[in-house]
Short mmCIF file of C-alpha atoms in Angstrom, two decimals:
data_model
loop_
_atom_site.label_atom_id
_atom_site.label_comp_id
_atom_site.label_asym_id
_atom_site.label_seq_id
_atom_site.Cartn_x
_atom_site.Cartn_y
_atom_site.Cartn_z
CA MET A 890 -4.92 2.67 -8.25
CA ARG A 891 -8.12 5.50 -9.57
CA ARG A 892 -8.55 3.95 -12.66
CA PHE A 893 -10.87 6.95 -13.08
CA GLY A 894 -7.69 9.20 -13.22
CA LYS A 895 -5.45 8.68 -11.04
CA GLY A 896 -5.00 8.57 16.16
CA PHE A 897 -8.01 13.48 17.65
CA ILE A 898 -9.82 11.13 14.37
CA VAL A 899 -11.20 7.16 15.96
CA THR A 900 -8.56 4.83 15.53
CA THR A 901 -10.14 2.21 13.17
CA ALA A 902 -8.95 -1.78 13.91
CA LEU A 903 -9.96 -4.17 12.16
CA VAL A 904 -8.37 -8.28 12.78
CA ALA A 905 -8.01 -9.93 10.28
CA SER A 906 -6.35 -13.47 9.60
CA LEU A 907 -3.84 -13.48 7.56
CA LEU A 908 -2.98 -17.68 6.31
CA ALA A 909 -0.01 -19.15 6.28
CA SER A 910 1.42 -19.23 2.05
CA GLY A 911 -0.21 -22.91 0.58
CA GLN A 912 -2.84 -22.75 3.31
CA GLN A 913 -1.69 -26.82 4.52
CA ALA A 914 -0.24 -25.03 8.27
CA SER A 915 -2.79 -24.71 10.63
CA ALA A 916 -1.29 -21.58 12.28
CA VAL A 917 -3.11 -18.00 11.81
CA VAL A 918 -1.29 -15.78 11.59
CA THR A 919 -3.07 -12.90 12.84
CA TRP A 920 -3.03 -8.80 11.24
CA GLU A 921 -4.08 -5.14 13.48
CA PHE A 922 -4.54 -1.69 11.17
CA SER A 923 -4.48 1.27 13.47
CA GLU A 924 -5.49 5.30 11.68
CA GLU A 925 -3.05 8.08 12.88
CA SER A 926 -5.20 11.00 14.21
CA VAL A 927 -1.52 13.32 12.70
CA ALA A 928 -2.51 15.35 9.82
CA LEU A 929 0.02 15.42 6.99
CA GLY A 930 -0.72 18.24 4.60
CA ILE A 931 -0.08 16.70 1.37
CA SER A 932 -2.57 16.31 -0.93
CA ALA A 933 -1.51 12.69 -3.00
CA VAL A 934 -1.74 9.20 -4.57
CA SER A 935 0.70 6.39 -5.27
CA PRO A 936 3.23 8.09 -2.64
CA HIS A 937 6.37 5.89 -1.87
CA VAL A 938 8.87 6.11 1.36
CA GLU A 939 11.53 5.15 2.98
CA ARG A 940 13.90 5.76 6.42
CA THR A 941 15.98 8.43 6.34
CA GLY A 942 17.64 9.44 9.85
CA SER A 943 15.51 10.26 11.99
CA VAL A 944 12.67 11.07 9.36
CA ASP A 945 9.90 9.47 6.65
CA ARG A 946 11.23 10.40 3.16
CA ILE A 947 7.85 10.09 1.08
CA TRP A 948 7.85 10.47 -2.86
CA TYR A 949 4.51 11.28 -4.26
CA PRO A 950 3.68 13.05 -8.26
CA SER A 951 2.81 16.25 -7.50
CA LEU A 952 3.19 19.11 -10.96
CA PRO A 953 5.39 19.50 -12.74
CA SER A 954 6.96 16.36 -11.56
CA THR A 955 6.76 13.84 -8.48
CA ALA A 956 8.20 15.99 -5.16
CA VAL A 957 9.61 14.78 -1.78
CA SER A 958 9.02 15.43 1.94
CA ASP A 959 10.46 14.58 4.94
CA CYS A 960 8.13 13.25 7.86
CA THR A 961 8.64 13.40 11.29
CA ASP A 962 6.89 11.09 13.70
CA ALA A 963 5.06 13.57 14.78
CA GLY A 964 3.47 14.86 10.95
CA ALA A 965 4.74 17.38 10.33
CA CYS A 966 6.20 17.35 6.73
CA THR A 967 8.32 19.52 4.90
CA LEU A 968 9.58 19.84 1.17
CA VAL A 969 12.42 18.78 0.25
CA SER A 970 14.71 20.94 -1.92
CA GLY A 971 16.82 20.06 -5.61
CA VAL A 972 14.48 17.44 -6.54
CA GLY A 973 14.54 16.92 -10.23
CA ARG A 974 12.64 15.85 -12.17
CA LEU A 975 11.15 12.39 -11.64
CA SER A 976 7.96 10.29 -13.55
CA SER A 977 4.81 8.94 -11.57
CA ASP A 978 4.80 6.16 -9.38
CA PHE A 979 7.81 6.48 -8.37
CA THR A 980 9.53 3.55 -5.59
CA ALA A 981 13.45 2.87 -5.42
CA ILE A 982 15.61 0.47 -4.14
CA THR A 983 19.00 -0.39 -3.28
CA LEU A 984 20.72 -2.99 -5.11
CA PRO A 985 22.92 -5.86 -3.39
CA ASN A 986 26.20 -3.89 -4.97
CA GLY A 987 24.60 -0.69 -2.68
CA THR A 988 23.91 1.45 -5.95
CA ARG A 989 19.97 2.64 -6.06
CA ARG A 990 18.06 2.20 -8.61
CA ALA A 991 14.39 4.20 -9.76
CA TYR A 992 11.39 2.39 -11.39
CA PHE A 993 8.09 4.47 -12.52
CA VAL A 994 5.74 4.75 -15.70
CA ASP A 995 7.66 6.90 -18.41
CA MET A 996 7.08 7.30 -22.06
CA THR A 997 8.27 4.64 -24.11
CA PRO A 998 10.31 6.81 -26.28
CA GLY A 999 8.71 7.10 -30.09
CA THR A 1000 5.58 6.40 -28.88
CA SER A 1001 1.98 7.40 -27.46
CA ALA A 1002 2.50 3.96 -25.57
CA LYS A 1003 3.97 3.80 -21.66
CA THR A 1004 5.63 1.75 -19.59
CA VAL A 1005 7.54 1.17 -16.67
CA SER A 1006 11.08 2.21 -16.95
CA SER A 1007 14.27 1.86 -14.59
CA ALA A 1008 17.14 4.52 -13.96
CA GLN A 1009 19.74 4.96 -12.18
CA CYS A 1010 19.34 7.23 -9.16
CA ALA A 1011 22.47 10.12 -9.05
CA THR A 1012 22.58 10.31 -5.75
CA ALA A 1013 22.63 8.20 -3.14
CA GLU A 1014 18.84 10.24 -1.77
CA CYS A 1015 17.49 9.73 -5.64
CA LEU A 1016 16.12 12.73 -5.83
CA SER A 1017 17.30 12.54 -9.48
CA VAL A 1018 17.12 9.99 -11.09
CA GLY A 1019 19.98 9.17 -14.37
CA THR A 1020 18.20 8.41 -18.26
CA SER A 1021 15.77 6.05 -17.95
CA THR A 1022 14.69 2.32 -20.05
CA PRO A 1023 12.36 0.31 -20.05
CA ILE A 1024 12.33 -3.03 -18.46
CA ALA A 1025 11.31 -5.11 -20.63
CA ALA A 1026 9.23 -5.09 -24.53
CA ASP A 1027 6.16 -6.49 -23.37
CA VAL A 1028 5.23 -3.85 -20.94
CA ALA A 1029 4.14 -1.34 -22.84
CA VAL A 1030 0.49 0.15 -22.79
CA PRO A 1031 -1.75 2.64 -24.96
CA MET A 1032 -1.53 5.64 -21.88
CA THR A 1033 -5.32 4.99 -22.30
CA GLU A 1034 -4.96 1.88 -20.34
CA LYS A 1035 -6.14 3.09 -16.63
CA ALA A 1036 -6.28 0.06 -14.62
CA TRP A 1037 -2.66 -0.20 -15.36
CA GLY A 1038 0.69 0.37 -14.20
CA VAL A 1039 1.75 1.09 -10.69
CA PRO A 1040 5.38 -0.69 -9.92
CA ASP A 1041 6.14 -2.02 -6.67
CA ALA A 1042 10.68 -3.30 -6.55
CA VAL A 1043 11.81 -5.15 -3.95
CA VAL A 1044 15.12 -6.88 -4.15
CA THR A 1045 15.37 -11.13 -3.33
CA PRO A 1046 16.26 -13.27 -0.39
CA ASP A 1047 18.23 -14.58 -3.52
CA GLY A 1048 19.76 -10.80 -5.16
CA LYS A 1049 17.74 -10.70 -7.95
CA VAL A 1050 15.22 -7.63 -7.85
CA ARG A 1051 11.30 -8.24 -8.73
CA VAL A 1052 8.70 -5.70 -9.48
CA TYR A 1053 5.08 -6.48 -9.52
CA LEU A 1054 2.77 -4.57 -11.57
CA VAL A 1055 -0.72 -4.21 -12.60
CA VAL A 1056 -1.89 -5.60 -16.01
CA SER A 1057 -6.30 -5.36 -16.80
CA PRO A 1058 -5.55 -7.86 -20.01
CA THR A 1059 -9.18 -8.24 -20.49
CA LEU A 1060 -11.87 -5.60 -19.32
CA THR A 1061 -14.35 -7.97 -18.81
CA ASN A 1062 -15.79 -6.57 -14.94
CA SER A 1063 -15.30 -4.19 -13.09
CA CYS A 1064 -12.74 -5.74 -10.81
CA PRO A 1065 -10.27 -6.84 -14.14
CA GLU A 1066 -7.17 -5.97 -12.31
CA LYS A 1067 -3.88 -8.39 -12.33
CA VAL A 1068 -1.05 -8.61 -10.52
CA ARG A 1069 2.46 -9.71 -12.33
CA SER A 1070 5.90 -10.42 -11.78
CA TYR A 1071 9.34 -9.48 -13.47
CA ILE A 1072 12.52 -10.77 -12.80
CA SER A 1073 16.34 -9.60 -13.26
CA ASN A 1074 19.49 -10.31 -12.02
CA ASP A 1075 20.72 -6.93 -12.85
CA GLY A 1076 17.94 -4.62 -11.69
CA ILE A 1077 18.51 -3.48 -15.18
CA ASN A 1078 17.09 -6.46 -17.82
CA PHE A 1079 13.68 -7.48 -17.14
CA THR A 1080 11.99 -11.40 -18.27
CA VAL A 1081 8.28 -11.88 -17.15
CA GLU A 1082 7.30 -14.37 -14.78
CA SER A 1083 4.70 -17.31 -15.32
CA GLY A 1084 1.15 -16.69 -14.95
CA TYR A 1085 -0.89 -13.95 -11.76
CA ARG A 1086 0.08 -13.46 -8.36
CA LEU A 1087 -2.95 -11.84 -7.01
CA GLU A 1088 -5.97 -12.03 -9.59
CA GLY A 1089 -9.17 -10.59 -8.64
CA GLY A 1090 -9.21 -7.37 -8.33
CA PHE A 1091 -6.26 -5.77 -6.62
CA VAL A 1092 -3.73 -3.51 -6.93
CA ASP A 1093 -0.84 -0.36 -5.97
CA THR A 1094 1.02 -3.86 -3.96
CA GLU A 1095 3.98 -2.95 -1.87
CA ILE A 1096 6.25 -5.34 0.23
CA LEU A 1097 6.27 -4.99 3.52
CA ARG A 1098 9.44 -8.51 4.26
CA ALA A 1099 10.67 -10.72 1.11
CA LYS A 1100 13.10 -13.30 3.30
CA THR A 1101 13.58 -16.44 2.11
CA GLY A 1102 10.50 -17.97 3.06
CA ASP A 1103 8.99 -15.42 4.72
CA TRP A 1104 7.15 -12.45 2.15
CA LEU A 1105 4.69 -10.12 3.18
CA MET A 1106 2.54 -7.37 1.09
CA ILE A 1107 0.06 -5.03 1.26
CA MET A 1108 -2.35 -3.74 -1.35
CA SER A 1109 -6.07 -2.19 -1.68
CA ASN A 1110 -8.66 -3.79 -4.38
CA GLY A 1111 -9.41 -1.91 -7.52
CA PRO A 1112 -11.84 1.50 -7.42
CA GLY A 1113 -14.49 -1.05 -9.37
CA CYS A 1114 -14.88 -3.69 -6.43
CA GLY A 1115 -17.22 -4.01 -4.33
CA ASN A 1116 -19.50 -0.72 -3.48
CA GLY A 1117 -16.18 1.18 -5.14
CA MET A 1118 -14.90 2.70 -1.54
CA GLN A 1119 -11.10 0.61 -2.13
CA GLN A 1120 -9.62 -0.70 1.77
CA LEU A 1121 -5.91 -2.25 2.11
CA PHE A 1122 -5.32 -5.69 2.27
CA VAL A 1123 -2.49 -7.58 3.30
CA SER A 1124 -0.92 -11.39 1.77
CA SER A 1125 1.33 -13.94 2.51
CA SER A 1126 4.11 -16.22 0.65
CA ALA A 1127 7.29 -18.09 0.91
CA ASP A 1128 8.48 -17.80 -1.71
CA GLY A 1129 6.74 -13.72 -3.27
CA LEU A 1130 5.56 -15.73 -5.95
CA THR A 1131 2.38 -18.12 -3.89
CA TRP A 1132 0.04 -15.45 -2.36
CA SER A 1133 -1.75 -16.36 0.71
CA THR A 1134 -5.80 -15.15 -0.15
CA PRO A 1135 -5.82 -11.30 1.42
CA GLN A 1136 -7.97 -10.29 3.70
CA ALA A 1137 -9.08 -6.65 5.18
CA VAL A 1138 -7.39 -4.95 7.59
CA THR A 1139 -9.47 -1.77 7.15
CA LYS A 1140 -13.95 -1.31 5.98
CA ASP A 1141 -14.98 0.11 2.90
CA ASP A 1142 -16.58 3.15 4.44
CA ASN A 1143 -13.72 5.55 2.93
CA ARG A 1144 -11.79 4.83 0.55
CA ARG A 1145 -7.83 3.68 1.26
CA LEU A 1146 -5.00 2.85 -1.54
CA ASP A 1147 -1.66 2.74 -2.68
CA PRO A 1148 0.00 1.88 0.36
CA THR A 1149 3.68 2.33 1.04
CA GLY A 1150 5.57 0.92 3.99
CA TYR A 1151 8.30 0.05 6.36
CA GLU A 1152 8.75 -2.33 9.04
CA VAL A 1153 9.37 -0.61 12.44
CA SER A 1154 10.08 -3.55 15.12
CA PRO A 1155 9.41 -6.99 14.55
CA ASN A 1156 5.76 -7.21 13.28
CA VAL A 1157 5.35 -3.31 13.15
CA PHE A 1158 5.00 -1.14 10.10
CA ARG A 1159 4.88 1.31 9.27
CA ILE A 1160 1.59 2.55 6.42
CA TYR A 1161 1.71 5.35 4.33
CA TYR A 1162 -2.22 5.34 2.31
CA SER A 1163 -3.51 7.80 -0.08
CA TYR A 1164 -7.03 8.24 1.38
CA ASN A 1165 -10.45 9.88 -0.63
CA ALA A 1166 -13.77 9.91 1.77
CA THR A 1167 -15.79 10.01 -1.38
CA ALA A 1168 -15.81 6.77 -4.14
CA ILE A 1169 -15.45 9.37 -7.18
CA GLY A 1170 -13.10 12.70 -6.90
CA ASP A 1171 -9.47 13.40 -7.18
CA ASN A 1172 -9.55 15.05 -3.39
CA TYR A 1173 -6.86 12.78 -1.93
CA THR A 1174 -5.11 13.01 1.25
CA LEU A 1175 -1.91 11.10 2.82
CA LYS A 1176 -2.93 9.79 5.58
CA ARG A 1177 -0.67 7.49 8.54
CA GLY A 1178 -1.37 4.23 9.89
CA THR A 1179 0.38 0.56 11.48
CA LEU A 1180 0.43 -2.07 10.73
CA LYS A 1181 1.60 -5.03 13.52
CA ILE A 1182 0.53 -8.65 15.20
CA ALA A 1183 -3.00 -8.44 16.61
CA ALA A 1184 -3.28 -9.44 20.76
CA ALA A 1185 -5.78 -11.70 20.48
CA ALA A 1186 -5.61 -14.15 17.50
CA THR A 1187 -8.94 -14.33 14.70
CA ALA A 1188 -10.80 -17.93 13.81
CA PRO A 1189 -9.52 -17.89 10.45
CA GLY A 1190 -11.85 -16.58 7.72
CA THR A 1191 -12.74 -14.28 9.93
CA VAL A 1192 -12.95 -10.50 10.02
CA SER A 1193 -14.01 -8.47 13.10
CA THR A 1194 -13.52 -4.70 14.39
CA THR A 1195 -13.04 -2.81 17.67
CA THR A 1196 -12.86 1.17 17.26
CA THR A 1197 -11.27 3.05 20.95
CA ALA A 1198 -14.00 3.53 23.18
CA LYS A 1199 -14.49 6.78 24.30
CA LEU A 1200 -17.15 8.76 25.65
CA GLY A 1201 -19.56 9.08 22.89
CA GLY A 1202 -17.70 7.65 20.93
CA SER A 1203 -18.50 5.52 17.76
CA CYS A 1204 -18.98 1.58 18.81
CA THR A 1205 -19.63 -0.91 16.75
CA LYS A 1206 -20.93 -4.17 18.70
CA LEU A 1207 -24.39 -3.54 20.50
CA GLY A 1208 -24.31 -4.26 24.23
CA ALA A 1209 -19.91 -4.03 24.13
CA LYS A 1210 -18.16 -3.21 27.25
CA THR A 1211 -15.62 -1.84 28.24
CA THR A 1212 -13.88 0.77 30.76
CA VAL A 1213 -11.57 3.83 30.25
CA ASN A 1214 -10.00 5.34 33.20
CA LYS A 1215 -11.74 3.00 35.70
CA VAL A 1216 -15.72 4.73 33.17
CA LYS A 1217 -17.80 1.49 32.69
CA LEU A 1218 -18.59 1.73 28.92
CA THR A 1219 -21.39 -0.13 27.20
CA CYS A 1220 -21.88 0.15 22.99
CA LYS A 1221 -26.03 1.30 23.32
CA LYS A 1222 -27.85 2.99 19.72
CA VAL A 1223 -28.67 6.27 19.93
CA LYS A 1224 -31.29 7.07 17.52
CA THR A 1225 -29.74 5.63 14.91
CA LYS A 1226 -25.76 5.15 16.22
CA LEU A 1227 -23.92 3.29 18.39
CA ILE A 1228 -22.62 5.01 20.75
CA TRP A 1229 -20.24 4.49 23.26
CA SER A 1230 -22.21 5.18 26.77
CA LYS A 1231 -22.44 4.97 30.37
#
């Protein structure tokens, strides 16, 4: 979410403890996120990805409408032809009856407000949609509302459809965003669920897994939170309603937001996200990374950082030692930077 508008690169890995939902259990699951070096060549925000055959199909806002590209595992992306007019912040799901339905931000008919609407996909590929209808009357907000929207739809383990979206009931601070959810039996008519799923400025939710007793979400924080350099976070839940405290899996050195992804193999997820090297401006590109269970556990509540080591590359802990290709390296301070050195 952009409130004011909307691995060779050294691979960065952050290990964050993810507490089991409810906090009673002492077991800790730790996650590691690594950025990949592929250059996708797409400038965009708010992507939605699905695995289609041997490629990743990505929907993303573009002029004059949402565009769709197919990206190979090597990161080569090509535009898909025959795309109809699709609205922004697009996401799609397959309902239990096999039909496909899309969810997106749309104009409220007959007003100057915007809302979250849904429409049946014209084909299984969902390159175009039929007539759209608002998911609920109480979703609409004025067009001037910035910290709002970015819907994420998911089929629950019991066959219902839940839509998560960002709201800002009051703009009393720089981190006002909350996540609300709506539930539906048919994927068309929704009712709001009480309370908030997340508070404290978290946005751009993406459900990566929704199994009975086992939900996983990735998200970012809002553009007014912290130092303005948005980060990616993960959270878990037993029911999709009560979520553990989100834990950061990326640094706050650049902006990383609008994550979308899918499970490649058990506990390994491919993630696409929007990236901007600065806290302001609209120079966004899509990047790709991998989220997986870390090789080693960390203590609850801790976040540690490591970098893929190479001679002359940056490191994070002075005095740290490693061996690369039988060469022993030590993290040393060179001028003002920490560098892997012999």
